[in-house]
PDB file of C-alpha atoms in Angstrom:
ATOM      1  CA  UNK A   4      90.075  72.881  93.203  1.00 58.00           C
ATOM      2  CA  UNK A   5      93.804  73.250  93.487  1.00 61.00           C
ATOM      3  CA  UNK A   6      95.902  70.587  95.080  1.00 91.00           C
ATOM      4  CA  UNK A   7      99.539  69.801  95.666  1.00 96.00           C
ATOM      5  CA  UNK A   8     100.591  66.265  96.513  1.00 96.00           C
ATOM      6  CA  UNK A   9     103.906  65.277  98.002  1.00 97.00           C
ATOM      7  CA  UNK A  10     103.866  61.533  98.536  1.00 95.00           C
ATOM      8  CA  UNK A  11     107.228  61.131 100.268  1.00 95.00           C
ATOM      9  CA  UNK A  12     106.924  62.057 103.948  1.00 92.00           C
ATOM     10  CA  UNK A  13     110.594  61.281 104.540  1.00 95.00           C
ATOM     11  CA  UNK A  14     113.643  60.696 102.371  1.00 96.00           C
ATOM     12  CA  UNK A  15     117.247  59.790 103.076  1.00 97.00           C
ATOM     13  CA  UNK A  16     120.208  60.489 100.821  1.00 97.00           C
ATOM     14  CA  UNK A  17     123.905  59.908 101.118  1.00 98.00           C
ATOM     15  CA  UNK A  18     126.078  62.994 101.183  1.00 98.00           C
ATOM     16  CA  UNK A  19     127.258  63.995  97.676  1.00 97.00           C
ATOM     17  CA  UNK A  20     124.527  61.945  96.010  1.00 98.00           C
ATOM     18  CA  UNK A  21     121.597  63.392  94.053  1.00 98.00           C
ATOM     19  CA  UNK A  22     118.018  63.125  95.299  1.00 98.00           C
ATOM     20  CA  UNK A  23     114.611  63.727  93.714  1.00 98.00           C
ATOM     21  CA  UNK A  24     111.666  64.991  95.732  1.00 98.00           C
ATOM     22  CA  UNK A  25     108.312  64.350  94.108  1.00 98.00           C
ATOM     23  CA  UNK A  26     105.496  66.827  93.614  1.00 98.00           C
ATOM     24  CA  UNK A  27     102.323  66.491  91.603  1.00 98.00           C
ATOM     25  CA  UNK A  28      99.710  69.169  91.220  1.00 97.00           C
ATOM     26  CA  UNK A  29      96.139  69.458  90.115  1.00 96.00           C
ATOM     27  CA  UNK A  30      94.791  72.548  88.409  1.00 94.00           C
ATOM     28  CA  UNK A  31      92.543  73.469  85.532  1.00 92.00           C
ATOM     29  CA  UNK A  32      94.336  76.797  85.043  1.00 90.00           C
ATOM     30  CA  UNK A  33      96.496  77.278  81.966  1.00 93.00           C
ATOM     31  CA  UNK A  34      98.641  79.867  83.717  1.00 91.00           C
ATOM     32  CA  UNK A  35     100.175  78.957  87.061  1.00 92.00           C
ATOM     33  CA  UNK A  36     103.491  78.845  88.834  1.00 93.00           C
ATOM     34  CA  UNK A  37     105.291  76.196  90.817  1.00 95.00           C
ATOM     35  CA  UNK A  38     107.693  76.772  93.677  1.00 95.00           C
ATOM     36  CA  UNK A  39     109.889  74.839  96.009  1.00 97.00           C
ATOM     37  CA  UNK A  40     110.715  76.081  99.495  1.00 96.00           C
ATOM     38  CA  UNK A  41     113.080  74.727 102.117  1.00 97.00           C
ATOM     39  CA  UNK A  42     112.292  74.859 105.814  1.00 96.00           C
ATOM     40  CA  UNK A  43     115.258  74.016 108.085  1.00 96.00           C
ATOM     41  CA  UNK A  44     114.721  73.007 111.682  1.00 94.00           C
ATOM     42  CA  UNK A  45     115.067  76.678 112.629  1.00 94.00           C
ATOM     43  CA  UNK A  46     111.679  77.246 110.994  1.00 93.00           C
ATOM     44  CA  UNK A  47     112.221  79.903 108.336  1.00 94.00           C
ATOM     45  CA  UNK A  48     110.935  79.391 104.792  1.00 95.00           C
ATOM     46  CA  UNK A  49     113.594  79.708 102.111  1.00 94.00           C
ATOM     47  CA  UNK A  50     112.728  80.073  98.426  1.00 93.00           C
ATOM     48  CA  UNK A  51     114.631  77.638  96.213  1.00 96.00           C
ATOM     49  CA  UNK A  52     113.273  77.626  92.681  1.00 95.00           C
ATOM     50  CA  UNK A  53     110.366  78.663  90.469  1.00 94.00           C
ATOM     51  CA  UNK A  54     108.826  77.291  87.269  1.00 95.00           C
ATOM     52  CA  UNK A  55     106.133  79.053  85.284  1.00 93.00           C
ATOM     53  CA  UNK A  56     103.589  76.987  83.412  1.00 94.00           C
ATOM     54  CA  UNK A  57     104.622  78.522  80.100  1.00 93.00           C
ATOM     55  CA  UNK A  58     108.353  78.105  80.677  1.00 91.00           C
ATOM     56  CA  UNK A  59     109.631  75.630  78.141  1.00 89.00           C
ATOM     57  CA  UNK A  60     112.910  74.872  79.866  1.00 94.00           C
ATOM     58  CA  UNK A  61     113.284  73.334  83.286  1.00 96.00           C
ATOM     59  CA  UNK A  62     114.323  75.840  85.934  1.00 95.00           C
ATOM     60  CA  UNK A  63     117.731  75.541  87.552  1.00 96.00           C
ATOM     61  CA  UNK A  64     119.252  77.416  90.482  1.00 95.00           C
ATOM     62  CA  UNK A  65     122.704  76.192  91.418  1.00 97.00           C
ATOM     63  CA  UNK A  66     122.375  72.634  92.764  1.00 98.00           C
ATOM     64  CA  UNK A  67     118.589  72.751  92.457  1.00 98.00           C
ATOM     65  CA  UNK A  68     116.671  71.895  89.329  1.00 98.00           C
ATOM     66  CA  UNK A  69     112.990  71.461  88.744  1.00 98.00           C
ATOM     67  CA  UNK A  70     111.917  68.565  86.537  1.00 97.00           C
ATOM     68  CA  UNK A  71     108.732  69.980  85.038  1.00 97.00           C
ATOM     69  CA  UNK A  72     106.499  67.529  83.201  1.00 97.00           C
ATOM     70  CA  UNK A  73     103.404  69.506  82.304  1.00 96.00           C
ATOM     71  CA  UNK A  74     101.381  66.684  80.782  1.00 95.00           C
ATOM     72  CA  UNK A  75     101.912  64.576  83.884  1.00 96.00           C
ATOM     73  CA  UNK A  76     101.368  67.602  86.152  1.00 97.00           C
ATOM     74  CA  UNK A  77     104.550  66.937  88.039  1.00 97.00           C
ATOM     75  CA  UNK A  78     107.209  69.329  89.298  1.00 98.00           C
ATOM     76  CA  UNK A  79     109.897  67.284  90.982  1.00 98.00           C
ATOM     77  CA  UNK A  80     112.831  68.941  92.729  1.00 98.00           C
ATOM     78  CA  UNK A  81     116.270  67.498  92.039  1.00 98.00           C
ATOM     79  CA  UNK A  82     119.089  68.328  94.442  1.00 98.00           C
ATOM     80  CA  UNK A  83     122.495  67.398  93.107  1.00 96.00           C
ATOM     81  CA  UNK A  84     125.552  66.691  95.262  1.00 96.00           C
ATOM     82  CA  UNK A  85     123.638  66.686  98.549  1.00 97.00           C
ATOM     83  CA  UNK A  86     125.198  68.410 101.537  1.00 97.00           C
ATOM     84  CA  UNK A  87     124.558  67.956 105.252  1.00 97.00           C
ATOM     85  CA  UNK A  88     122.992  71.411 105.287  1.00 97.00           C
ATOM     86  CA  UNK A  89     120.315  70.199 102.875  1.00 98.00           C
ATOM     87  CA  UNK A  90     118.657  68.281 105.713  1.00 98.00           C
ATOM     88  CA  UNK A  91     115.291  70.044 106.072  1.00 98.00           C
ATOM     89  CA  UNK A  92     111.619  69.971 105.148  1.00 97.00           C
ATOM     90  CA  UNK A  93     110.897  70.735 101.512  1.00 98.00           C
ATOM     91  CA  UNK A  94     107.595  72.135 100.348  1.00 97.00           C
ATOM     92  CA  UNK A  95     106.188  72.240  96.859  1.00 97.00           C
ATOM     93  CA  UNK A  96     103.748  75.079  96.206  1.00 95.00           C
ATOM     94  CA  UNK A  97     101.623  76.426  93.402  1.00 94.00           C
ATOM     95  CA  UNK A  98     100.167  79.838  92.659  1.00 91.00           C
ATOM     96  CA  UNK A  99      96.995  80.160  90.645  1.00 89.00           C
ATOM     97  CA  UNK A 100      96.491  82.184  87.463  1.00 88.00           C
ATOM     98  CA  UNK A 101      95.669  85.348  89.419  1.00 86.00           C
ATOM     99  CA  UNK A 102      98.977  85.170  91.249  1.00 85.00           C
ATOM    100  CA  UNK A 103      97.096  85.680  94.512  1.00 88.00           C
ATOM    101  CA  UNK A 104      96.213  82.200  95.750  1.00 89.00           C
ATOM    102  CA  UNK A 105      98.974  79.867  96.816  1.00 92.00           C
ATOM    103  CA  UNK A 106      98.713  76.194  97.738  1.00 94.00           C
ATOM    104  CA  UNK A 107     101.349  74.177  99.541  1.00 96.00           C
ATOM    105  CA  UNK A 108     101.965  70.466  99.782  1.00 96.00           C
ATOM    106  CA  UNK A 109     102.442  68.661 103.069  1.00 95.00           C
ATOM    107  CA  UNK A 110     106.188  68.547 102.659  1.00 96.00           C
ATOM    108  CA  UNK A 111     109.001  66.001 102.472  1.00 97.00           C
ATOM    109  CA  UNK A 112     111.547  65.655 105.235  1.00 97.00           C
ATOM    110  CA  UNK A 113     115.003  65.129 103.746  1.00 98.00           C
ATOM    111  CA  UNK A 114     117.859  63.746 105.798  1.00 98.00           C
ATOM    112  CA  UNK A 115     121.375  63.765 104.384  1.00 98.00           C
ATOM    113  CA  UNK A 116     123.550  60.992 105.793  1.00 97.00           C
ATOM    114  CA  UNK A 117     127.302  61.600 106.095  1.00 96.00           C
TER     115      UNK A 117
ATOM    116  CA  UNK H   5     116.576  95.844 104.623  1.00 75.00           C
ATOM    117  CA  UNK H   6     114.943  94.018 107.503  1.00 81.00           C
ATOM    118  CA  UNK H   7     112.779  92.049 105.056  1.00 93.00           C
ATOM    119  CA  UNK H   8     109.583  90.685 106.608  1.00 96.00           C
ATOM    120  CA  UNK H   9     109.276  91.039 110.363  1.00 97.00           C
ATOM    121  CA  UNK H  10     106.703  89.461 112.645  1.00 97.00           C
ATOM    122  CA  UNK H  11     105.849  90.082 116.259  1.00 97.00           C
ATOM    123  CA  UNK H  12     105.512  88.434 118.659  1.00 97.00           C
ATOM    124  CA  UNK H  13     107.604  85.287 118.157  1.00 96.00           C
ATOM    125  CA  UNK H  14     105.617  83.335 120.731  1.00 97.00           C
ATOM    126  CA  UNK H  15     102.191  83.884 122.262  1.00 97.00           C
ATOM    127  CA  UNK H  16      99.923  81.966 124.607  1.00 97.00           C
ATOM    128  CA  UNK H  17      96.242  82.901 124.689  1.00 97.00           C
ATOM    129  CA  UNK H  18      93.260  81.657 126.584  1.00 97.00           C
ATOM    130  CA  UNK H  19      90.158  80.623 124.688  1.00 98.00           C
ATOM    131  CA  UNK H  20      88.061  83.653 123.854  1.00 97.00           C
ATOM    132  CA  UNK H  21      90.862  86.193 124.069  1.00 97.00           C
ATOM    133  CA  UNK H  22      91.684  88.430 121.149  1.00 96.00           C
ATOM    134  CA  UNK H  23      95.027  89.461 119.791  1.00 96.00           C
ATOM    135  CA  UNK H  24      96.776  90.907 116.760  1.00 97.00           C
ATOM    136  CA  UNK H  25      99.776  89.364 115.058  1.00 98.00           C
ATOM    137  CA  UNK H  26     101.916  92.056 113.510  1.00 98.00           C
ATOM    138  CA  UNK H  27     103.630  91.835 110.139  1.00 98.00           C
ATOM    139  CA  UNK H  28     105.719  94.474 108.399  1.00 98.00           C
ATOM    140  CA  UNK H  29     107.889  94.555 105.298  1.00 97.00           C
ATOM    141  CA  UNK H  30     110.288  97.194 104.021  1.00 95.00           C
ATOM    142  CA  UNK H  31     110.644  96.007 100.422  1.00 92.00           C
ATOM    143  CA  UNK H  32     107.709  98.023  99.027  1.00 92.00           C
ATOM    144  CA  UNK H  33     105.960  94.786  98.097  1.00 92.00           C
ATOM    145  CA  UNK H  34     102.387  95.082  96.922  1.00 92.00           C
ATOM    146  CA  UNK H  35     101.332  91.562  97.848  1.00 93.00           C
ATOM    147  CA  UNK H  36     101.212  90.367 101.448  1.00 95.00           C
ATOM    148  CA  UNK H  37      99.745  87.220 102.884  1.00 96.00           C
ATOM    149  CA  UNK H  38      99.202  85.215 106.051  1.00 98.00           C
ATOM    150  CA  UNK H  39      99.577  81.454 106.374  1.00 98.00           C
ATOM    151  CA  UNK H  40      99.154  78.973 109.147  1.00 98.00           C
ATOM    152  CA  UNK H  41     101.292  75.872 109.394  1.00 97.00           C
ATOM    153  CA  UNK H  42      99.957  72.845 111.202  1.00 95.00           C
ATOM    154  CA  UNK H  43     101.757  69.515 111.623  1.00 87.00           C
ATOM    155  CA  UNK H  44     101.303  67.284 108.595  1.00 81.00           C
ATOM    156  CA  UNK H  45      99.307  69.900 106.662  1.00 82.00           C
ATOM    157  CA  UNK H  46     101.842  72.219 105.108  1.00 89.00           C
ATOM    158  CA  UNK H  47     101.041  75.920 104.867  1.00 95.00           C
ATOM    159  CA  UNK H  48      97.524  77.139 104.247  1.00 96.00           C
ATOM    160  CA  UNK H  49      96.660  80.628 103.069  1.00 96.00           C
ATOM    161  CA  UNK H  50      94.447  82.592 105.469  1.00 97.00           C
ATOM    162  CA  UNK H  51      94.143  86.057 103.897  1.00 97.00           C
ATOM    163  CA  UNK H  52      96.053  88.095 101.404  1.00 95.00           C
ATOM    164  CA  UNK H  53      96.306  91.681 100.209  1.00 95.00           C
ATOM    165  CA  UNK H  54      97.324  93.049  96.820  1.00 92.00           C
ATOM    166  CA  UNK H  55      97.785  96.609  98.057  1.00 92.00           C
ATOM    167  CA  UNK H  56      96.736  99.125 100.669  1.00 93.00           C
ATOM    168  CA  UNK H  57      92.999  98.938 101.235  1.00 94.00           C
ATOM    169  CA  UNK H  58      92.574  95.664  99.321  1.00 95.00           C
ATOM    170  CA  UNK H  59      92.270  92.320 101.078  1.00 96.00           C
ATOM    171  CA  UNK H  60      90.744  88.975 100.218  1.00 96.00           C
ATOM    172  CA  UNK H  61      90.261  85.520 101.649  1.00 96.00           C
ATOM    173  CA  UNK H  62      92.484  82.537 101.202  1.00 94.00           C
ATOM    174  CA  UNK H  63      91.787  78.891 101.868  1.00 93.00           C
ATOM    175  CA  UNK H  64      91.128  79.088 105.628  1.00 95.00           C
ATOM    176  CA  UNK H  65      89.880  82.602 106.542  1.00 97.00           C
ATOM    177  CA  UNK H  66      87.345  81.776 109.276  1.00 96.00           C
ATOM    178  CA  UNK H  67      88.170  83.245 112.668  1.00 96.00           C
ATOM    179  CA  UNK H  68      90.653  85.775 111.292  1.00 97.00           C
ATOM    180  CA  UNK H  69      90.418  89.399 110.194  1.00 97.00           C
ATOM    181  CA  UNK H  70      92.914  91.496 108.290  1.00 97.00           C
ATOM    182  CA  UNK H  71      93.273  95.057 107.098  1.00 96.00           C
ATOM    183  CA  UNK H  72      95.911  96.873 105.066  1.00 97.00           C
ATOM    184  CA  UNK H  73      96.112 100.577 105.715  1.00 96.00           C
ATOM    185  CA  UNK H  74      99.707 100.977 104.521  1.00 96.00           C
ATOM    186  CA  UNK H  75     101.946  99.182 102.039  1.00 95.00           C
ATOM    187  CA  UNK H  76     104.262  98.133 104.857  1.00 97.00           C
ATOM    188  CA  UNK H  77     101.913  96.618 107.433  1.00 97.00           C
ATOM    189  CA  UNK H  78      99.483  93.711 107.314  1.00 98.00           C
ATOM    190  CA  UNK H  79      98.209  92.713 110.781  1.00 98.00           C
ATOM    191  CA  UNK H  80      96.232  89.540 111.430  1.00 98.00           C
ATOM    192  CA  UNK H  81      93.529  89.706 114.091  1.00 98.00           C
ATOM    193  CA  UNK H  82      92.069  86.842 116.057  1.00 96.00           C
ATOM    194  CA  UNK H  83      88.812  88.145 117.526  1.00 91.00           C
ATOM    195  CA  UNK H  84      88.017  85.215 119.813  1.00 96.00           C
ATOM    196  CA  UNK H  85      90.791  82.667 119.970  1.00 96.00           C
ATOM    197  CA  UNK H  86      89.979  78.955 119.851  1.00 97.00           C
ATOM    198  CA  UNK H  87      92.235  75.943 120.530  1.00 97.00           C
ATOM    199  CA  UNK H  88      91.909  75.061 116.830  1.00 96.00           C
ATOM    200  CA  UNK H  89      93.885  78.224 116.066  1.00 97.00           C
ATOM    201  CA  UNK H  90      96.959  76.848 117.807  1.00 97.00           C
ATOM    202  CA  UNK H  91      99.497  76.932 115.013  1.00 98.00           C
ATOM    203  CA  UNK H  92     102.574  78.614 113.593  1.00 97.00           C
ATOM    204  CA  UNK H  93     101.671  81.718 111.613  1.00 98.00           C
ATOM    205  CA  UNK H  94     103.772  83.032 108.771  1.00 98.00           C
ATOM    206  CA  UNK H  95     103.497  86.358 107.037  1.00 98.00           C
ATOM    207  CA  UNK H  96     104.901  86.691 103.514  1.00 96.00           C
ATOM    208  CA  UNK H  97     105.268  89.389 100.883  1.00 94.00           C
ATOM    209  CA  UNK H  98     106.113  89.646  97.202  1.00 92.00           C
ATOM    210  CA  UNK H  99     105.817  91.855  94.186  1.00 85.00           C
ATOM    211  CA  UNK H 100     102.399  91.286  92.710  1.00 72.00           C
ATOM    212  CA  UNK H 101     103.769  91.023  89.239  1.00 60.00           C
ATOM    213  CA  UNK H 102     106.946  89.881  87.681  1.00 53.00           C
ATOM    214  CA  UNK H 103     108.601  86.661  86.783  1.00 52.00           C
ATOM    215  CA  UNK H 104     108.118  84.556  89.814  1.00 66.00           C
ATOM    216  CA  UNK H 105     105.912  86.116  92.476  1.00 75.00           C
ATOM    217  CA  UNK H 106     108.576  84.775  94.855  1.00 85.00           C
ATOM    218  CA  UNK H 107     107.376  85.201  98.413  1.00 90.00           C
ATOM    219  CA  UNK H 108     109.615  86.347 101.226  1.00 92.00           C
ATOM    220  CA  UNK H 109     108.571  84.886 104.552  1.00 95.00           C
ATOM    221  CA  UNK H 110     108.812  86.273 108.039  1.00 96.00           C
ATOM    222  CA  UNK H 111     110.256  84.168 110.868  1.00 96.00           C
ATOM    223  CA  UNK H 112     106.847  83.037 112.113  1.00 96.00           C
ATOM    224  CA  UNK H 113     104.757  83.398 115.265  1.00 97.00           C
ATOM    225  CA  UNK H 114     104.078  80.319 117.370  1.00 97.00           C
ATOM    226  CA  UNK H 115     100.605  80.689 118.902  1.00 97.00           C
ATOM    227  CA  UNK H 116      99.148  78.407 121.543  1.00 97.00           C
ATOM    228  CA  UNK H 117      95.505  78.723 122.582  1.00 97.00           C
ATOM    229  CA  UNK H 118      94.591  76.954 125.817  1.00 97.00           C
TER     230      UNK H 118
END
């Protein structure tokens, strides 16, 4: 069975500070992919970053980086220099080895405080 | 490009009624999928398609039908709506191969079944 766990229902961060959102996953597949999506209050899903299971380096996209620890099965999202516009729900997701099945965590609500 | 479009944006149904949620994409993506989002549960995959004429079940397929007659369109049918199907429905699409399988999401359809 595949499972994504996000243990932080809500997080607060001061503007301009860095924040880490936790994600652990459970899979017996050797090949899989990990994603982070942002969902603002307007409701759309916005892709942030991707990490493949065979990627040796941690993925980075601008202010977003993914701290991938394969042995611990964790894929934490790090947002540097938080901005007010970063306030949103953040979802961790995983695709299976076929690339067809996707599993999402329950999300973390991030609030950036001015 | 319009990306992924969904209609309607909002819908209220009575128990037992049927309806079709429409989804279309203009990016020539092979992979399309439907999710439902319920409070506290993240997104769950209902059905997916890897190309015209090919569909398969996701995590929560019961009560829903899909078909894929063209690359562009992937409608989701509720044959006999139940209150448990009250949810926000997202359609998504992606290339079925490539580096990331990044999914592009539609804006969502908010469905209420009374």
